[in-house]
Amino acid sequence: MRFLSSLLASILGTLIAIGLIFLFLFLFLMGLATAVEQPPSIRSGSVLVVRLSGPIPEVVSPDPLSRLLLEEPPYGLHDLTHALRKAAADRRIEAVWLRLQNPQLSWASLEEVRAALVEFKSSGKLLIASCEDFGMDEATYFLASAADSVFAGPESFFEFNGFYLTAEFYKRLLDKLEVEARVVRAGAFKSAGEPFVREHLSEENRLQLQALLDAYNRRFLETVAEARGLSVEDVNRLATEQLLLSAEEAVQAGLLDGLRDAGQIERMLKTHLGYGPDEKLRRVSLRQYARVPDREAGLPTGNEGEIAVVYAVGTIVPGKSQQEPVPVPFLGGRMLGSETLIAAMEEARQNERVKAVVLRINSPGGSAAASEAMWQAIRRTAEEKPVIVSMGDVAASGGYWISTAADTIVADPLTITGSIGVIGILFNAGGLFENKLGITYDLLRTSPYADMFSGLVPPEPYEVERLQQTILATYRTFLQKVSQARGLPVDSVDAIGGGRVWSGEAAHRIGLVDVLGGLDRAIAIAAEKAGLAPGTYRIRVLPRPRTFAERLAEQLEAKAVQTWRNLTASPATRMLEAYRPTLDRLRLLHGTPLARMWPEVSVR
């Protein structure tokens, strides 16, 4: 008995000791993260160094532990553009050095960052861009061309040979899994079902995507030509007639101002800013500068109210938003759940401090039913407060559906939008279960079509016909919403809809968008409609980004569940688990009206 008592006491003591160790470790890390996140001291004559590399998300968690332990980016897209605006007003910042190291941003995001760079340059301060050893492609040069001077490393690579677009198709994957797909659609250009039944683009899809690609190319050529004092024809000739440009050839063509490494650029900045020969260049990184308070930088601040920026990012699905660890075919990596967005809109609507709402959409659409549920919540908010939509990289199909509930729609010129159309997909996964997993089924029915949505048998012609009728009815609802929101006849909406995608610039021209601009422009419009003067309001981000502790608890729970399954499952069950992600996604798509843009568009 004494032995058991001693053993239990030892175990309890050990657990308490481990708990205390974790507590002290957590407090230490929290203190370290807080110390790292303190605003820096900025001295006069400083240079803001904006080092852009890798992806920049729409929004990041303000939790310092997430940045310290989860390697989360220290700033989001709006943090970046706002820091440039602060730097323009901050007398202590005399120049910005844009150091480009293969930033991974879509073209609409590049457009927002470039607009912020141009605004900074208009303050009269120096803007230098360089790629040094990393080289430049069209996307990198699009940003760099905003600068007063653009430099590359002496041996850096310079890509200037036009754009291409890639689209993914999953038919061969489904063939390997022995899954059959039957697609119905509303809209001649509604190509969202093509990846499941084709291996290449249809002629209609090729036509609309080529038009989109041409719009990107035209925007690039015109922007570069204006920035560098060249003609559009000359810039286009460089992109089409030269297979590759060396950095030296880019200098000769007037695209670069010279070949310099980082040390040479630093010496040039010191000379321009009047530094002494032995003085060290006073730099401040973007990560540090993003923490500088607006008031300290010279921007007006106030507390008369708040503007809620509600982020709607990912494929639209019923339920709660979630992030897949690895992006998967069909739905991608980020899921925008209807419950999560509705809760965020309700919080914005009910909070008396919130005077207006900006809905930041970056979504290719998804479930039509979930889109409608979101639309209702947005509309309820718009009946009480101004709601402005800011379209990011993509706001298509269901992403455009929900935007029609707002008062004003703002899009970047290179936003992918429109895709006003609906599809339906019926999957037959019987071959997957029988031939891949060794599971057979015997179906009993109370009516001839009771098993229509089982996903285990091929659809009957009448079932396909009925689904087509449902899809057409949903499409008519979509057309009606756009018609009412945009003040256009239904027939006109059908003519510009039909599933066709548009650039933001083209969408503005045909009446689907009100204003061209980025998130900052949308926030300014929201403030104006709410009667808030510049600098008198604060920004509230919704849904609230999760903290490190919340994300850690979620990961530990998922890991525990997976470990238990691996320990207790039979070999057959483990095999079934391997196919579960695919089956879950097919289930979400199967037999339901989808306002979704496919294939995913990647312009490089």
PDB file of C-alpha atoms in Angstrom, residues 110-282:
ATOM      1  CA  LEU A 110       0.777  43.198 -56.716  1.00  0.00           C
ATOM      2  CA  GLU A 111      -1.453  45.991 -57.994  1.00  0.00           C
ATOM      3  CA  GLU A 112      -2.337  47.042 -54.420  1.00  0.00           C
ATOM      4  CA  VAL A 113       1.282  47.023 -53.281  1.00  0.00           C
ATOM      5  CA  ARG A 114       2.374  48.971 -56.362  1.00  0.00           C
ATOM      6  CA  ALA A 115      -0.334  51.594 -55.793  1.00  0.00           C
ATOM      7  CA  ALA A 116       0.980  52.071 -52.237  1.00  0.00           C
ATOM      8  CA  LEU A 117       4.531  52.441 -53.578  1.00  0.00           C
ATOM      9  CA  VAL A 118       3.396  55.072 -56.097  1.00  0.00           C
ATOM     10  CA  GLU A 119       1.587  56.942 -53.319  1.00  0.00           C
ATOM     11  CA  PHE A 120       4.763  56.908 -51.230  1.00  0.00           C
ATOM     12  CA  LYS A 121       6.820  58.228 -54.149  1.00  0.00           C
ATOM     13  CA  SER A 122       4.322  61.064 -54.656  1.00  0.00           C
ATOM     14  CA  SER A 123       5.361  62.389 -51.221  1.00  0.00           C
ATOM     15  CA  GLY A 124       8.648  63.446 -52.826  1.00  0.00           C
ATOM     16  CA  LYS A 125      10.773  60.942 -50.926  1.00  0.00           C
ATOM     17  CA  LEU A 126      13.230  58.622 -52.649  1.00  0.00           C
ATOM     18  CA  LEU A 127      12.103  55.118 -53.656  1.00  0.00           C
ATOM     19  CA  ILE A 128      14.788  52.649 -54.751  1.00  0.00           C
ATOM     20  CA  ALA A 129      14.097  49.087 -55.941  1.00  0.00           C
ATOM     21  CA  SER A 130      16.612  46.290 -56.345  1.00  0.00           C
ATOM     22  CA  CYS A 131      16.697  42.536 -56.829  1.00  0.00           C
ATOM     23  CA  GLU A 132      20.463  42.071 -56.372  1.00  0.00           C
ATOM     24  CA  ASP A 133      21.253  38.351 -56.709  1.00  0.00           C
ATOM     25  CA  PHE A 134      17.654  37.100 -56.914  1.00  0.00           C
ATOM     26  CA  GLY A 135      16.805  38.307 -60.407  1.00  0.00           C
ATOM     27  CA  MET A 136      13.488  39.605 -61.693  1.00  0.00           C
ATOM     28  CA  ASP A 137      10.480  38.238 -63.492  1.00  0.00           C
ATOM     29  CA  GLU A 138       7.476  40.206 -64.747  1.00  0.00           C
ATOM     30  CA  ALA A 139       5.705  40.198 -61.370  1.00  0.00           C
ATOM     31  CA  THR A 140       8.802  41.436 -59.526  1.00  0.00           C
ATOM     32  CA  TYR A 141       9.502  44.067 -62.148  1.00  0.00           C
ATOM     33  CA  PHE A 142       5.883  45.250 -62.020  1.00  0.00           C
ATOM     34  CA  LEU A 143       6.541  46.309 -58.413  1.00  0.00           C
ATOM     35  CA  ALA A 144      10.058  47.589 -59.064  1.00  0.00           C
ATOM     36  CA  SER A 145       8.955  49.815 -61.945  1.00  0.00           C
ATOM     37  CA  ALA A 146       7.172  52.099 -59.459  1.00  0.00           C
ATOM     38  CA  ALA A 147      10.541  53.220 -58.074  1.00  0.00           C
ATOM     39  CA  ASP A 148      12.631  56.277 -58.965  1.00  0.00           C
ATOM     40  CA  SER A 149      15.521  53.954 -59.793  1.00  0.00           C
ATOM     41  CA  VAL A 150      15.613  50.193 -60.407  1.00  0.00           C
ATOM     42  CA  PHE A 151      18.801  48.172 -59.978  1.00  0.00           C
ATOM     43  CA  ALA A 152      19.736  44.540 -60.468  1.00  0.00           C
ATOM     44  CA  GLY A 153      22.786  42.557 -59.448  1.00  0.00           C
ATOM     45  CA  PRO A 154      25.566  42.372 -62.062  1.00  0.00           C
ATOM     46  CA  GLU A 155      24.922  38.680 -62.783  1.00  0.00           C
ATOM     47  CA  SER A 156      21.219  38.503 -61.902  1.00  0.00           C
ATOM     48  CA  PHE A 157      18.620  36.880 -64.118  1.00  0.00           C
ATOM     49  CA  PHE A 158      16.063  39.121 -65.856  1.00  0.00           C
ATOM     50  CA  GLU A 159      12.926  37.453 -67.237  1.00  0.00           C
ATOM     51  CA  PHE A 160      10.872  39.593 -69.590  1.00  0.00           C
ATOM     52  CA  ASN A 161       9.124  37.274 -72.041  1.00  0.00           C
ATOM     53  CA  GLY A 162       5.370  37.653 -71.529  1.00  0.00           C
ATOM     54  CA  PHE A 163       2.699  35.789 -69.583  1.00  0.00           C
ATOM     55  CA  TYR A 164       1.308  32.298 -69.519  1.00  0.00           C
ATOM     56  CA  LEU A 165      -1.663  30.766 -67.753  1.00  0.00           C
ATOM     57  CA  THR A 166      -2.068  27.270 -66.374  1.00  0.00           C
ATOM     58  CA  ALA A 167      -5.284  25.429 -65.494  1.00  0.00           C
ATOM     59  CA  GLU A 168      -5.569  22.123 -63.598  1.00  0.00           C
ATOM     60  CA  PHE A 169      -7.692  19.168 -64.707  1.00  0.00           C
ATOM     61  CA  TYR A 170      -8.586  16.157 -62.585  1.00  0.00           C
ATOM     62  CA  LYS A 171     -10.177  13.722 -65.040  1.00  0.00           C
ATOM     63  CA  ARG A 172      -7.209  11.336 -65.099  1.00  0.00           C
ATOM     64  CA  LEU A 173      -7.076  11.406 -61.300  1.00  0.00           C
ATOM     65  CA  LEU A 174     -10.747  10.455 -61.138  1.00  0.00           C
ATOM     66  CA  ASP A 175     -10.142   7.754 -63.759  1.00  0.00           C
ATOM     67  CA  LYS A 176      -7.389   6.261 -61.578  1.00  0.00           C
ATOM     68  CA  LEU A 177      -9.734   6.343 -58.588  1.00  0.00           C
ATOM     69  CA  GLU A 178     -12.502   4.848 -60.763  1.00  0.00           C
ATOM     70  CA  VAL A 179     -14.823   7.752 -60.017  1.00  0.00           C
ATOM     71  CA  GLU A 180     -17.186   8.945 -62.753  1.00  0.00           C
ATOM     72  CA  ALA A 181     -18.443  12.529 -62.956  1.00  0.00           C
ATOM     73  CA  ARG A 182     -21.488  13.935 -64.745  1.00  0.00           C
ATOM     74  CA  VAL A 183     -21.668  17.727 -65.013  1.00  0.00           C
ATOM     75  CA  VAL A 184     -24.593  20.026 -65.824  1.00  0.00           C
ATOM     76  CA  ARG A 185     -24.292  23.794 -66.064  1.00  0.00           C
ATOM     77  CA  ALA A 186     -26.084  27.080 -66.606  1.00  0.00           C
ATOM     78  CA  GLY A 187     -24.076  29.478 -68.752  1.00  0.00           C
ATOM     79  CA  ALA A 188     -22.173  28.846 -71.974  1.00  0.00           C
ATOM     80  CA  PHE A 189     -18.893  30.010 -70.394  1.00  0.00           C
ATOM     81  CA  LYS A 190     -19.458  28.271 -67.059  1.00  0.00           C
ATOM     82  CA  SER A 191     -16.458  25.988 -67.211  1.00  0.00           C
ATOM     83  CA  ALA A 192     -16.288  25.017 -63.561  1.00  0.00           C
ATOM     84  CA  GLY A 193     -17.105  21.380 -64.289  1.00  0.00           C
ATOM     85  CA  GLU A 194     -14.479  20.959 -66.996  1.00  0.00           C
ATOM     86  CA  PRO A 195     -11.650  19.762 -64.717  1.00  0.00           C
ATOM     87  CA  PHE A 196     -13.736  16.687 -63.824  1.00  0.00           C
ATOM     88  CA  VAL A 197     -14.709  15.605 -67.345  1.00  0.00           C
ATOM     89  CA  ARG A 198     -12.019  17.051 -69.639  1.00  0.00           C
ATOM     90  CA  GLU A 199      -8.248  17.041 -69.918  1.00  0.00           C
ATOM     91  CA  HIS A 200      -7.975  20.360 -71.785  1.00  0.00           C
ATOM     92  CA  LEU A 201      -9.765  23.698 -72.046  1.00  0.00           C
ATOM     93  CA  SER A 202     -12.983  23.945 -74.038  1.00  0.00           C
ATOM     94  CA  GLU A 203     -13.094  26.556 -76.787  1.00  0.00           C
ATOM     95  CA  GLU A 204     -15.369  28.834 -74.703  1.00  0.00           C
ATOM     96  CA  ASN A 205     -13.083  28.557 -71.708  1.00  0.00           C
ATOM     97  CA  ARG A 206      -9.991  29.096 -73.843  1.00  0.00           C
ATOM     98  CA  LEU A 207     -11.599  32.250 -75.263  1.00  0.00           C
ATOM     99  CA  GLN A 208     -12.414  33.807 -71.880  1.00  0.00           C
ATOM    100  CA  LEU A 209      -9.115  32.888 -70.257  1.00  0.00           C
ATOM    101  CA  GLN A 210      -7.134  34.217 -73.205  1.00  0.00           C
ATOM    102  CA  ALA A 211      -9.064  37.487 -72.866  1.00  0.00           C
ATOM    103  CA  LEU A 212      -8.171  37.548 -69.163  1.00  0.00           C
ATOM    104  CA  LEU A 213      -4.514  36.826 -69.926  1.00  0.00           C
ATOM    105  CA  ASP A 214      -4.467  39.579 -72.557  1.00  0.00           C
ATOM    106  CA  ALA A 215      -5.924  42.007 -70.002  1.00  0.00           C
ATOM    107  CA  TYR A 216      -3.109  41.192 -67.561  1.00  0.00           C
ATOM    108  CA  ASN A 217      -0.516  41.607 -70.293  1.00  0.00           C
ATOM    109  CA  ARG A 218      -2.008  44.917 -71.463  1.00  0.00           C
ATOM    110  CA  ARG A 219      -2.076  46.288 -67.922  1.00  0.00           C
ATOM    111  CA  PHE A 220       1.556  45.258 -67.422  1.00  0.00           C
ATOM    112  CA  LEU A 221       2.765  46.801 -70.686  1.00  0.00           C
ATOM    113  CA  GLU A 222       0.931  50.091 -70.135  1.00  0.00           C
ATOM    114  CA  THR A 223       2.111  50.377 -66.530  1.00  0.00           C
ATOM    115  CA  VAL A 224       5.762  49.667 -67.350  1.00  0.00           C
ATOM    116  CA  ALA A 225       5.730  51.949 -70.403  1.00  0.00           C
ATOM    117  CA  GLU A 226       4.367  54.874 -68.375  1.00  0.00           C
ATOM    118  CA  ALA A 227       6.780  54.299 -65.491  1.00  0.00           C
ATOM    119  CA  ARG A 228       9.882  54.025 -67.686  1.00  0.00           C
ATOM    120  CA  GLY A 229       9.018  56.666 -70.271  1.00  0.00           C
ATOM    121  CA  LEU A 230       8.793  54.131 -73.082  1.00  0.00           C
ATOM    122  CA  SER A 231       6.109  53.406 -75.651  1.00  0.00           C
ATOM    123  CA  VAL A 232       3.823  50.417 -75.212  1.00  0.00           C
ATOM    124  CA  GLU A 233       5.016  49.164 -78.593  1.00  0.00           C
ATOM    125  CA  ASP A 234       8.660  49.245 -77.490  1.00  0.00           C
ATOM    126  CA  VAL A 235       7.931  47.382 -74.261  1.00  0.00           C
ATOM    127  CA  ASN A 236       5.836  44.809 -76.111  1.00  0.00           C
ATOM    128  CA  ARG A 237       8.643  44.324 -78.646  1.00  0.00           C
ATOM    129  CA  LEU A 238      11.069  43.549 -75.842  1.00  0.00           C
ATOM    130  CA  ALA A 239       8.660  40.972 -74.385  1.00  0.00           C
ATOM    131  CA  THR A 240       7.860  39.239 -77.678  1.00  0.00           C
ATOM    132  CA  GLU A 241      11.023  39.436 -79.768  1.00  0.00           C
ATOM    133  CA  GLN A 242      13.644  38.717 -77.136  1.00  0.00           C
ATOM    134  CA  LEU A 243      13.701  35.159 -75.809  1.00  0.00           C
ATOM    135  CA  LEU A 244      15.563  36.307 -72.711  1.00  0.00           C
ATOM    136  CA  LEU A 245      17.047  39.623 -71.627  1.00  0.00           C
ATOM    137  CA  SER A 246      20.255  39.739 -69.666  1.00  0.00           C
ATOM    138  CA  ALA A 247      20.486  42.334 -66.921  1.00  0.00           C
ATOM    139  CA  GLU A 248      22.900  44.353 -69.064  1.00  0.00           C
ATOM    140  CA  GLU A 249      20.459  44.263 -72.001  1.00  0.00           C
ATOM    141  CA  ALA A 250      17.668  45.417 -69.656  1.00  0.00           C
ATOM    142  CA  VAL A 251      19.810  48.451 -68.765  1.00  0.00           C
ATOM    143  CA  GLN A 252      20.394  49.212 -72.430  1.00  0.00           C
ATOM    144  CA  ALA A 253      16.651  48.880 -73.127  1.00  0.00           C
ATOM    145  CA  GLY A 254      15.803  51.394 -70.422  1.00  0.00           C
ATOM    146  CA  LEU A 255      14.144  48.918 -68.065  1.00  0.00           C
ATOM    147  CA  LEU A 256      16.899  49.110 -65.420  1.00  0.00           C
ATOM    148  CA  ASP A 257      18.929  52.076 -64.216  1.00  0.00           C
ATOM    149  CA  GLY A 258      22.085  50.127 -63.540  1.00  0.00           C
ATOM    150  CA  LEU A 259      23.743  47.007 -62.174  1.00  0.00           C
ATOM    151  CA  ARG A 260      24.572  47.374 -58.507  1.00  0.00           C
ATOM    152  CA  ASP A 261      24.911  45.090 -55.531  1.00  0.00           C
ATOM    153  CA  ALA A 262      23.593  45.828 -52.045  1.00  0.00           C
ATOM    154  CA  GLY A 263      26.787  47.532 -50.895  1.00  0.00           C
ATOM    155  CA  GLN A 264      26.813  49.914 -53.841  1.00  0.00           C
ATOM    156  CA  ILE A 265      23.130  50.788 -53.323  1.00  0.00           C
ATOM    157  CA  GLU A 266      23.764  51.478 -49.641  1.00  0.00           C
ATOM    158  CA  ARG A 267      26.605  53.862 -50.480  1.00  0.00           C
ATOM    159  CA  MET A 268      24.388  55.608 -53.042  1.00  0.00           C
ATOM    160  CA  LEU A 269      21.641  56.080 -50.424  1.00  0.00           C
ATOM    161  CA  LYS A 270      24.110  57.527 -47.923  1.00  0.00           C
ATOM    162  CA  THR A 271      25.351  60.022 -50.493  1.00  0.00           C
ATOM    163  CA  HIS A 272      21.825  61.026 -51.513  1.00  0.00           C
ATOM    164  CA  LEU A 273      20.692  61.516 -47.908  1.00  0.00           C
ATOM    165  CA  GLY A 274      23.786  63.507 -46.926  1.00  0.00           C
ATOM    166  CA  TYR A 275      25.421  60.984 -44.603  1.00  0.00           C
ATOM    167  CA  GLY A 276      29.013  61.504 -43.519  1.00  0.00           C
ATOM    168  CA  PRO A 277      31.654  59.139 -44.920  1.00  0.00           C
ATOM    169  CA  ASP A 278      31.908  57.189 -41.669  1.00  0.00           C
ATOM    170  CA  GLU A 279      28.220  57.210 -40.768  1.00  0.00           C
ATOM    171  CA  LYS A 280      26.266  53.968 -40.836  1.00  0.00           C
ATOM    172  CA  LEU A 281      23.030  53.890 -42.810  1.00  0.00           C
ATOM    173  CA  ARG A 282      20.104  54.092 -40.405  1.00  0.00           C
TER     174      ARG A 282
END
